[in-house]
């Protein structure tokens, strides 16, 4: 097995790991997201120490976005138009490749997590599935036809438009661009802003959770209608409220109203919409999987196919 | 060139053609959609006449759905749970294969049209794009990563949930399953039912068209956020109202609010959301393209890749 480096570059924290997979993580480090200069220096220092002992075959970065995952683009490897202060138009891959001299894979945090779940988790053997995170933001990625989702850019699932129940919920939404898009209605900070309590402090019986399940289910219905995934994996801080899953299952079935008569949905929905098998480690393990793809010649998982083991 | 047969099996009419592509259609026939027995007999008779003169290499069927496009499924080639009277659980591929003795390709009408546009029309050279039809129903298909969209089943894009502007539009929606899903708000019969005039008789200045462009744009925003297509092609009877395109372009840009800063959307949206290059022939030409895929060994375009010419 090749020794790989993985970087989960999140909006609030970075996690870096060296290893070959879930059962073989040799070292791990975490630090807060500050400035590109400081964070990239920290990443490079961590990997250089290990590289000096056992050379790394490749490094993978799963980052917040929007970003450019297209290897044929001049800004491949950049975090592009992010609203996060200080991070717009940041070259992430360039400095790492220069300092470490190894191939560097690069994709969105959610595509990375999807690749990790495909390789070692809840999406093994599938060729069309979606990974959603509900945390500080709300985002989604996944595979279609055995390859990670790209296209013009990469999915920005959190910004789709869903029906806003203004009578039950006068809260205008948290998204600076769209107000009440999916993310604006259902991300963690929206819960906190609406109820004036951090989501993690709201008890399971609180009415917030029915509303949250309702909004999450609406977005999932759209994903099901647009993509026909074989499974949907839901991670991120908010989904640690495990009681959300049965609520979501029921609401998705009610909303679809038996239109899509596939047993996966009509009979076994609890195996269709599931938590990540890799839990909170999906992100950094996904970055390792991106590293493995880059080592094999696919810098952004563009060539990463489902057939590949 | 191999001589191919194509069947566009629509909810109101069937179109069958024999030929090799857009510039070489040797014969064409149209008849109303009635019962499976009658229509399949008509299809078989038409192809048998040609088969007797010049043998066909394969036949492709692009059909209304829901249907089963998975070649490994026992109900491959069936129209499955359609609400259309008399057509639920109809084996379409079996009788054709038996009567004609050639490979039969099978996919949704919109995936067929997408394949036709990919081969000869507005999606040439793209690997991730969507084809939408706005007619009696509202449906979508397309390619992701160079292959037609399948998954658990196939997309049912018309049944996603979008915000319903109840103040401006008290009309409850036309979908028997969901009321005001995308199709329920924006398909041709919804326009007729809401305004009590057939869509084709409403003048371009009528307020219906602003509302229609608004609803269509909401669905397109969701498609852009979920799939990040390189282009969206919009066909079907309602889109013959060409003045809808500039209205849709403006509304999509307003709704996205510069969140996705790709020039294809921010600067050249009139080349991003476009009518079919094959016009009303996208359906039957798509069926020919499905026939070609079946001849090459891909019964539902499952293996049909963008690399293939
Ligand atoms: N156990 C929990 N229950 C509900 N919400 C939580 C929980 N843990 C974290 N959150 C919420 O999730 C958000 C943070 O998301 P998280 O996925 O942990 O990080 P990030 O998205 O920044 O990577 C915050 O809005 C927080 O309130
Ligand atoms: N020129 C037109 N302008 C507006 N609406 C039209 C036009 N032609 C057809 N339609 C509407 O489109 C629907 C029929 O869709 P069409 O795509 O022609 O057939 P189908 O969807 O059955 O294959 C009807 O609701 C009709 O009112
Ligand atoms: Zn938004
Ligand atoms: Zn519907």
XYZ file of C-alpha atoms and ligand atoms in Angstrom:
674
model
C 0.000 0.000 0.000
C 1.157 3.505 -0.822
C 1.374 5.988 2.019
C -0.955 8.914 1.345
C -1.680 12.347 2.772
C -5.192 13.759 3.152
C -6.336 17.294 3.912
C -9.897 18.101 4.905
C -9.971 21.860 4.394
C -13.128 23.027 6.155
C -14.534 26.472 6.728
C -13.830 26.265 10.456
C -11.041 23.695 10.790
C -8.430 21.750 8.870
C -7.756 18.055 9.471
C -4.626 16.452 7.961
C -3.842 12.747 8.073
C -1.173 10.364 6.857
C -2.120 6.757 6.219
C -3.520 4.268 3.756
C -7.153 3.979 4.850
C -9.576 3.869 7.792
C -7.683 1.125 9.642
C -4.277 2.613 9.085
C -4.038 6.283 10.015
C -0.434 6.876 11.116
C -0.755 10.507 12.156
C -3.393 13.199 12.325
C -3.390 16.930 13.082
C -6.158 19.530 13.427
C -6.008 23.298 13.427
C -8.394 26.225 12.946
C -9.004 27.746 9.557
C -7.270 31.153 9.582
C -5.495 32.536 6.500
C -4.358 30.669 3.381
C -0.693 31.521 4.113
C -0.757 30.198 7.668
C -2.882 27.126 6.945
C -0.949 26.030 3.861
C 2.319 26.415 5.789
C 0.895 24.214 8.562
C -0.218 21.584 6.059
C 3.160 21.568 4.317
C 5.112 21.349 7.584
C 3.012 18.380 8.754
C 3.476 16.438 5.540
C 7.150 17.311 5.148
C 7.904 15.765 8.531
C 6.340 12.493 7.440
C 7.678 12.684 3.928
C 11.198 12.799 5.392
C 10.581 9.461 7.186
C 8.394 7.557 4.707
C 7.781 9.260 1.348
C 4.160 10.014 0.547
C 2.922 8.776 -2.843
C 0.340 11.551 -3.202
C -1.733 14.073 -1.291
C -5.471 14.759 -1.586
C -7.347 17.895 -0.603
C -11.104 17.977 0.017
C -11.941 21.649 0.422
C -14.790 24.080 1.005
C -15.720 25.988 -2.143
C -16.676 27.080 -4.650
C -13.496 25.700 -6.162
C -12.073 24.594 -9.494
C -11.747 20.797 -9.793
C -11.122 20.750 -13.566
C -7.546 19.595 -14.287
C -7.650 21.212 -17.723
C -8.468 24.667 -16.321
C -5.795 27.323 -15.599
C -7.269 27.748 -12.110
C -7.380 24.028 -11.307
C -6.702 23.570 -7.609
C -7.971 26.992 -6.586
C -10.636 27.891 -4.107
C -12.358 30.396 -6.384
C -15.247 32.728 -5.572
C -15.804 31.838 -1.928
C -17.362 34.537 0.253
C -15.029 33.440 3.086
C -12.803 36.472 3.866
C -9.227 36.099 2.654
C -9.821 32.865 0.751
C -11.191 33.941 -2.634
C -8.933 32.918 -5.560
C -6.503 30.908 -3.431
C -4.194 28.427 -5.139
C -4.206 25.397 -2.852
C -2.759 22.679 -5.069
C 0.177 24.718 -6.467
C 2.009 25.369 -3.173
C 1.482 21.787 -1.977
C 2.732 20.245 -5.213
C 5.749 22.539 -5.237
C 6.691 21.911 -1.618
C 6.062 18.172 -1.591
C 6.827 17.121 -5.154
C 3.981 14.602 -5.338
C 0.675 14.472 -7.251
C -2.065 16.432 -5.469
C -5.740 15.499 -5.833
C -8.350 18.201 -5.334
C -12.116 18.281 -5.079
C -14.959 19.627 -2.979
C -15.325 18.475 0.635
C -18.542 16.657 -0.253
C -17.152 14.958 -3.352
C -14.197 13.889 -1.209
C -16.486 12.488 1.462
C -18.515 10.752 -1.238
C -15.372 9.124 -2.619
C -14.383 7.991 0.881
C -17.818 6.463 1.461
C -17.624 4.795 -1.941
C -14.286 3.247 -1.194
C -14.729 2.245 2.441
C -18.226 3.162 3.616
C -21.932 3.294 2.880
C -21.658 3.644 -0.906
C -19.493 0.637 -1.720
C -20.486 -0.951 -5.015
C -22.849 1.862 -6.048
C -22.319 3.963 -9.151
C -24.886 6.717 -8.597
C -25.315 8.176 -5.114
C -25.243 11.470 -3.242
C -23.422 12.646 -0.112
C -25.005 15.569 1.768
C -23.521 17.494 4.665
C -25.721 19.579 6.954
C -23.419 21.697 9.077
C -22.224 25.295 8.925
C -23.318 25.116 5.316
C -25.437 22.607 3.453
C -23.754 20.953 0.505
C -23.830 17.870 -1.625
C -21.679 15.879 -3.986
C -21.548 12.331 -5.175
C -21.060 10.011 -8.094
C -23.067 9.518 -11.252
C -22.243 6.681 -13.601
C -19.293 5.701 -11.384
C -17.504 9.059 -11.482
C -17.541 12.043 -9.139
C -19.996 14.786 -10.090
C -18.471 17.693 -11.965
C -19.751 19.429 -15.094
C -19.616 23.177 -15.568
C -18.164 23.343 -12.038
C -19.349 21.085 -9.227
C -22.745 20.735 -7.564
C -23.864 23.522 -5.232
C -26.814 21.568 -3.917
C -27.393 23.800 -0.895
C -28.508 26.664 -3.090
C -31.481 25.044 -4.743
C -34.914 26.562 -4.188
C -37.480 24.677 -2.135
C -40.949 25.681 -0.945
C -40.687 27.909 2.130
C -43.575 27.398 4.537
C -44.051 31.075 5.448
C -47.065 30.405 7.678
C -45.318 27.905 9.912
C -41.935 29.576 9.516
C -41.611 33.342 9.063
C -37.808 33.093 9.331
C -36.410 34.712 6.131
C -33.413 32.406 5.696
C -29.670 32.593 6.311
C -28.084 32.590 2.820
C -26.420 35.909 1.923
C -27.054 35.224 -1.774
C -30.566 33.768 -1.780
C -32.114 34.113 1.642
C -34.334 31.055 1.813
C -32.573 28.571 -0.466
C -32.146 25.019 0.947
C -29.023 25.963 2.868
C -30.596 29.246 3.953
C -33.518 27.378 5.542
C -31.839 24.240 6.884
C -28.124 24.709 7.709
C -26.959 24.726 11.332
C -26.626 28.508 11.623
C -30.162 28.914 10.198
C -31.499 26.717 13.012
C -29.616 28.792 15.566
C -30.722 32.098 14.031
C -34.365 31.039 13.780
C -34.759 29.647 17.303
C -32.070 31.698 19.037
C -30.482 28.517 20.381
C -27.541 26.525 19.020
C -28.870 23.467 17.191
C -26.968 21.121 19.513
C -28.896 22.518 22.508
C -32.399 22.033 21.123
C -33.999 18.912 22.681
C -35.277 16.145 20.384
C -38.913 17.068 21.140
C -38.470 20.692 20.088
C -40.646 21.801 17.116
C -37.495 22.892 15.289
C -36.773 19.302 14.369
C -40.040 18.701 12.536
C -39.445 21.814 10.488
C -35.824 20.804 9.867
C -36.868 17.302 8.739
C -39.487 18.878 6.476
C -36.982 21.162 4.750
C -34.335 18.461 4.482
C -36.930 16.077 2.995
C -37.947 18.654 0.373
C -34.356 18.940 -0.817
C -33.949 15.154 -0.833
C -37.100 14.770 -2.942
C -35.535 17.100 -5.494
C -32.308 15.125 -5.450
C -34.261 11.901 -5.957
C -36.284 13.372 -8.844
C -33.267 14.924 -10.553
C -30.603 12.282 -10.028
C -32.333 9.012 -9.170
C -29.518 8.053 -6.778
C -29.178 4.502 -5.487
C -28.557 5.880 -1.978
C -28.270 9.205 -0.135
C -25.756 9.608 2.700
C -26.333 12.479 5.140
C -23.527 13.708 7.394
C -22.428 16.924 9.101
C -22.974 18.296 12.596
C -26.754 18.692 12.390
C -27.230 15.065 11.337
C -25.739 13.972 14.647
C -29.356 14.381 15.763
C -30.118 10.809 14.799
C -33.848 11.209 15.511
C -33.916 13.301 12.314
C -33.486 10.202 10.157
C -36.871 8.534 10.850
C -38.587 11.919 10.532
C -36.885 12.481 7.179
C -37.750 8.969 5.967
C -41.412 9.529 6.678
C -41.526 12.976 5.101
C -39.727 11.929 1.933
C -42.201 9.078 1.433
C -45.152 11.357 2.106
C -43.885 13.985 -0.334
C -43.125 11.473 -3.106
C -46.614 10.017 -2.561
C -45.752 6.656 -4.177
C -44.885 8.250 -7.495
C -41.550 6.439 -7.621
C -42.442 2.839 -6.998
C -39.053 1.371 -6.254
C -38.822 -0.879 -3.168
C -35.621 0.933 -2.144
C -37.857 3.924 -1.401
C -41.307 2.466 -0.774
C -40.156 -0.402 1.464
C -36.580 0.089 2.642
C -36.129 3.817 2.930
C -34.168 3.438 6.177
C -31.417 1.823 4.081
C -31.818 4.422 1.342
C -31.215 7.610 3.348
C -28.448 6.789 5.800
C -25.693 8.324 7.959
C -22.082 8.047 6.736
C -20.472 4.714 7.591
C -17.215 6.573 8.191
C -18.944 9.004 10.568
C -17.060 12.219 11.217
C -14.011 10.759 9.469
C -15.638 10.744 6.012
C -14.007 14.090 5.216
C -10.381 13.284 5.904
C -10.694 9.718 4.610
C -12.253 11.153 1.466
C -9.157 13.321 1.100
C -7.032 10.162 1.320
C -9.185 8.614 -1.391
C -8.607 11.720 -3.536
C -4.876 11.251 -2.950
C -5.124 7.664 -4.135
C -7.005 8.824 -7.259
C -4.320 11.446 -7.932
C -1.603 8.830 -7.528
C -3.419 6.736 -10.120
C -3.553 9.719 -12.456
C -6.874 11.441 -11.720
C -6.203 14.821 -10.054
C -9.824 15.513 -9.183
C -11.367 12.096 -9.364
C -12.363 13.002 -12.933
C -11.246 9.613 -14.136
C -12.118 7.861 -10.891
C -14.456 5.097 -11.921
C -16.638 2.803 -9.890
C -14.844 -0.221 -11.285
C -11.601 0.857 -9.636
C -11.071 -0.827 -6.308
C -23.774 3.191 -42.202
C -26.168 0.747 -40.629
C -29.849 1.227 -41.272
C -31.676 1.820 -37.998
C -35.238 2.038 -36.735
C -36.392 4.597 -34.191
C -39.627 4.791 -32.192
C -40.667 7.885 -30.303
C -43.382 6.506 -28.056
C -45.182 9.556 -26.675
C -48.212 9.885 -24.479
C -50.302 11.288 -27.338
C -48.586 10.030 -30.485
C -46.057 7.556 -31.835
C -43.459 8.490 -34.463
C -41.455 5.737 -36.165
C -38.592 6.332 -38.567
C -36.115 4.330 -40.602
C -32.772 5.897 -41.456
C -29.233 6.565 -40.323
C -29.443 10.141 -39.001
C -30.944 13.611 -39.455
C -29.948 13.898 -43.120
C -31.008 10.415 -44.052
C -34.544 9.524 -42.929
C -35.862 7.015 -45.472
C -39.383 6.643 -44.099
C -41.493 7.990 -41.297
C -44.923 7.185 -39.886
C -47.091 8.752 -37.148
C -50.126 7.435 -35.353
C -52.037 8.196 -32.159
C -51.215 6.480 -28.894
C -54.055 4.030 -28.217
C -53.455 0.607 -26.660
C -50.178 -1.306 -26.320
C -51.511 -4.126 -28.523
C -52.547 -1.864 -31.378
C -49.526 0.453 -31.212
C -46.927 -2.312 -30.952
C -48.564 -4.084 -33.920
C -48.360 -0.833 -35.918
C -44.696 -0.384 -35.016
C -43.848 -3.962 -35.948
C -45.715 -3.809 -39.253
C -43.906 -0.590 -40.255
C -40.461 -1.963 -39.469
C -41.148 -5.388 -40.978
C -41.961 -3.791 -44.326
C -38.580 -2.047 -44.350
C -36.736 -4.968 -42.855
C -37.897 -7.070 -45.819
C -36.252 -4.617 -48.250
C -33.129 -3.520 -46.360
C -32.469 -5.288 -43.032
C -32.388 -3.029 -39.993
C -29.315 -3.370 -37.751
C -31.176 -2.349 -34.581
C -34.218 -0.523 -33.280
C -34.379 2.113 -30.529
C -37.382 3.125 -28.459
C -37.602 6.426 -26.580
C -40.739 6.149 -24.480
C -42.884 7.950 -21.936
C -42.486 6.519 -18.446
C -41.831 5.663 -15.746
C -40.017 2.781 -17.383
C -37.241 0.301 -16.700
C -34.027 1.090 -18.624
C -31.795 -1.304 -16.640
C -30.650 -4.170 -18.900
C -29.913 -6.344 -15.861
C -33.471 -6.062 -14.526
C -36.188 -8.692 -15.219
C -38.523 -5.879 -16.316
C -35.995 -4.205 -18.648
C -37.826 -2.726 -21.594
C -41.137 -2.287 -19.761
C -43.159 0.839 -19.268
C -43.737 0.262 -15.559
C -45.935 2.274 -13.190
C -47.350 4.836 -15.586
C -50.724 6.328 -14.690
C -51.637 6.236 -18.397
C -54.656 3.880 -18.696
C -53.837 0.508 -20.235
C -50.093 1.055 -20.311
C -48.881 0.114 -16.832
C -46.452 -2.850 -16.846
C -46.231 -3.108 -20.639
C -43.353 -5.029 -22.181
C -42.260 -2.912 -25.142
C -38.850 -4.345 -25.975
C -39.816 -8.034 -25.809
C -42.409 -8.042 -28.642
C -40.210 -5.886 -30.890
C -37.127 -8.040 -30.360
C -39.116 -11.187 -31.001
C -40.817 -9.907 -34.155
C -37.779 -8.206 -35.671
C -34.874 -10.311 -34.403
C -32.565 -7.317 -33.877
C -31.155 -5.595 -30.775
C -33.634 -3.117 -29.280
C -32.451 -0.065 -27.333
C -34.773 1.445 -24.740
C -34.763 4.568 -22.616
C -36.924 7.492 -21.567
C -38.113 9.976 -24.200
C -35.959 12.686 -22.658
C -32.834 10.531 -22.379
C -33.395 9.573 -26.010
C -33.730 13.209 -27.045
C -30.616 14.033 -25.013
C -28.675 11.320 -26.837
C -29.885 12.645 -30.196
C -28.814 16.199 -29.296
C -25.470 14.842 -28.107
C -24.864 13.031 -31.321
C -26.184 15.536 -33.863
C -27.426 18.653 -32.069
C -26.880 21.215 -29.328
C -24.942 18.969 -26.947
C -22.175 17.773 -29.231
C -18.885 17.421 -27.376
C -20.415 17.904 -23.908
C -20.289 15.245 -21.223
C -22.687 16.717 -18.645
C -25.893 18.359 -19.852
C -29.648 18.196 -19.410
C -32.554 17.945 -21.862
C -35.928 19.232 -20.633
C -39.265 18.888 -22.363
C -42.189 21.138 -21.453
C -45.263 19.706 -23.084
C -48.133 17.512 -21.905
C -45.778 16.633 -19.056
C -42.551 18.199 -17.896
C -39.577 15.868 -17.876
C -35.828 15.848 -18.029
C -32.939 13.558 -18.829
C -29.392 13.975 -19.944
C -25.830 12.853 -19.568
C -23.462 13.029 -16.644
C -19.839 12.087 -17.103
C -20.521 11.139 -20.722
C -23.258 8.592 -20.028
C -27.034 8.858 -19.972
C -28.545 9.461 -16.542
C -29.909 6.370 -14.828
C -29.343 5.318 -11.216
C -32.075 3.765 -9.121
C -34.395 4.289 -12.117
C -34.174 7.409 -14.310
C -34.685 11.069 -13.519
C -38.246 12.258 -12.916
C -37.287 15.914 -12.973
C -40.823 17.203 -13.413
C -41.779 16.073 -9.924
C -39.345 18.152 -7.936
C -40.719 20.704 -5.489
C -40.276 24.394 -6.210
C -41.613 27.469 -4.395
C -45.230 28.097 -5.371
C -46.103 31.796 -5.428
C -49.571 31.449 -3.880
C -50.202 35.216 -3.822
C -49.617 35.731 -7.529
C -50.901 32.278 -8.439
C -53.666 30.592 -6.453
C -53.823 27.745 -8.999
C -53.296 24.502 -7.014
C -51.346 22.601 -9.676
C -52.059 19.852 -12.183
C -50.073 16.822 -10.910
C -52.278 13.983 -9.672
C -49.523 12.845 -7.314
C -48.151 16.121 -5.951
C -50.394 18.996 -7.017
C -47.918 21.831 -7.349
C -44.659 20.062 -8.210
C -42.665 21.552 -11.127
C -44.736 19.704 -13.727
C -47.912 20.486 -11.817
C -47.208 24.222 -12.038
C -45.571 24.537 -15.441
C -46.612 21.831 -17.923
C -48.823 22.718 -20.894
C -52.073 21.386 -19.378
C -51.367 23.380 -16.179
C -51.211 26.564 -18.270
C -54.489 25.668 -19.933
C -56.179 24.736 -16.680
C -54.985 27.883 -14.878
C -55.945 30.394 -17.572
C -58.758 28.448 -19.217
C -57.084 28.867 -22.600
C -54.832 26.456 -24.492
C -51.207 27.589 -24.098
C -50.801 27.971 -27.845
C -53.604 30.562 -27.907
C -52.222 32.847 -25.196
C -50.560 35.912 -26.810
C -46.890 36.672 -25.997
C -47.875 39.692 -23.862
C -50.193 37.634 -21.629
C -49.217 37.540 -17.898
C -49.170 33.746 -18.073
C -45.773 33.843 -19.726
C -44.039 35.725 -16.947
C -45.367 33.240 -14.445
C -44.356 30.341 -16.704
C -40.828 31.718 -17.125
C -40.614 32.191 -13.355
C -41.553 28.579 -12.598
C -39.372 27.175 -15.364
C -36.437 29.268 -14.091
C -36.895 27.938 -10.538
C -36.587 24.372 -11.776
C -33.578 25.232 -13.916
C -31.851 26.824 -10.913
C -32.294 23.554 -9.057
C -30.907 21.603 -11.992
C -27.906 23.947 -12.145
C -27.273 23.647 -8.395
C -27.658 19.870 -8.323
C -25.997 18.826 -11.564
C -23.793 21.688 -12.721
C -24.592 20.945 -16.373
C -22.507 22.450 -19.165
C -25.721 23.281 -21.043
C -29.503 22.919 -20.712
C -31.649 22.204 -23.775
C -35.376 22.968 -23.527
C -37.837 21.467 -25.976
C -41.499 20.424 -26.097
C -44.640 22.189 -27.292
C -44.642 24.987 -24.720
C -41.068 26.001 -25.598
C -42.232 26.806 -29.118
C -43.051 30.141 -27.474
C -39.555 31.414 -28.227
C -40.103 34.628 -26.249
C -39.874 32.417 -23.138
C -36.126 31.975 -23.592
C -35.029 35.583 -22.871
C -37.464 35.717 -19.949
C -36.021 32.482 -18.559
C -32.440 33.686 -19.062
C -33.106 36.806 -17.051
C -34.932 35.015 -14.255
C -32.315 32.301 -13.854
C -29.586 34.924 -13.514
C -31.665 36.931 -11.037
C -32.403 33.845 -8.932
C -28.780 32.641 -8.893
C -27.743 36.175 -7.925
C -24.131 35.749 -9.102
C -23.501 32.879 -6.725
C -22.151 30.695 -9.535
C -19.580 32.889 -11.215
C -19.018 31.003 -14.429
C -19.055 33.079 -17.638
C -21.286 30.441 -19.262
C -24.006 31.662 -16.889
C -23.025 35.222 -15.976
C -22.116 36.330 -19.518
C -23.397 33.886 -22.134
C -26.588 32.476 -20.690
C -28.294 32.668 -24.106
C -25.910 29.916 -25.222
C -26.365 28.030 -21.943
C -30.140 27.545 -21.949
C -31.085 26.806 -25.546
C -33.740 25.199 -27.771
C -32.983 21.773 -29.275
C -30.891 21.975 -32.448
C -32.922 19.072 -33.807
C -36.194 20.884 -33.060
C -39.262 18.680 -32.964
C -37.220 15.813 -34.410
C -35.071 15.392 -31.267
C -37.384 12.612 -30.068
C -37.350 10.307 -33.055
C -33.695 11.037 -33.850
C -32.905 10.238 -30.229
C -34.611 6.888 -30.756
C -32.312 6.290 -33.752
C -29.342 7.143 -31.538
C -30.613 4.605 -28.979
C -30.792 2.050 -31.797
C -27.180 2.778 -32.704
C -26.172 2.349 -29.040
C -28.029 -0.982 -28.910
C -26.319 -2.122 -32.087
C -22.998 -1.309 -30.435
C -24.013 -3.342 -27.376
C -25.636 -0.847 -25.004
C -29.380 -1.629 -24.766
C -30.270 1.525 -22.831
C -27.329 3.750 -23.522
C -25.909 2.479 -20.206
C -22.513 2.050 -21.818
C -22.969 4.917 -24.235
C -19.997 7.169 -23.584
C -19.199 10.678 -24.739
C -16.003 9.435 -26.365
C -18.003 7.394 -28.862
C -18.552 9.258 -32.105
N -24.844 17.449 17.850
C -25.319 18.437 17.084
N -26.655 18.602 16.943
C -27.158 19.576 16.182
N -26.406 20.458 15.517
C -25.083 20.356 15.624
C -24.465 19.344 16.393
N -23.129 19.502 16.278
C -22.918 20.554 15.468
N -24.098 21.079 15.077
C -24.308 22.237 14.205
O -23.612 21.996 12.984
C -22.926 23.163 12.564
C -21.460 22.824 12.400
O -21.344 21.834 11.428
P -20.157 20.799 11.357
O -20.512 19.779 10.344
O -19.870 20.311 12.746
O -18.916 21.687 10.883
P -18.565 22.319 9.455
O -19.799 22.349 8.630
O -18.067 23.696 9.796
O -17.519 21.419 8.889
C -23.222 24.251 13.580
O -24.241 25.083 13.080
C -23.721 23.482 14.806
O -24.701 24.234 15.510
N -46.997 26.576 -29.911
C -47.298 26.270 -28.646
N -47.272 27.227 -27.692
C -47.582 26.928 -26.414
N -47.950 25.731 -26.000
C -47.976 24.737 -26.898
C -47.664 24.948 -28.258
N -47.790 23.759 -28.909
C -48.185 22.863 -27.985
N -48.299 23.450 -26.772
C -48.709 22.811 -25.508
O -47.829 21.713 -25.277
C -48.553 20.573 -24.833
C -48.262 19.413 -25.788
O -46.897 19.154 -25.727
P -46.097 18.494 -26.904
O -44.637 18.593 -26.553
O -46.520 19.120 -28.200
O -46.581 16.989 -26.922
P -46.264 15.776 -25.891
O -45.730 16.355 -24.605
O -47.595 15.116 -25.707
O -45.258 14.936 -26.606
C -50.004 20.987 -24.770
O -50.324 21.292 -23.405
C -50.086 22.231 -25.628
O -51.051 23.143 -25.103
Zn -28.162 30.154 -1.228
Zn -45.691 15.627 -9.553
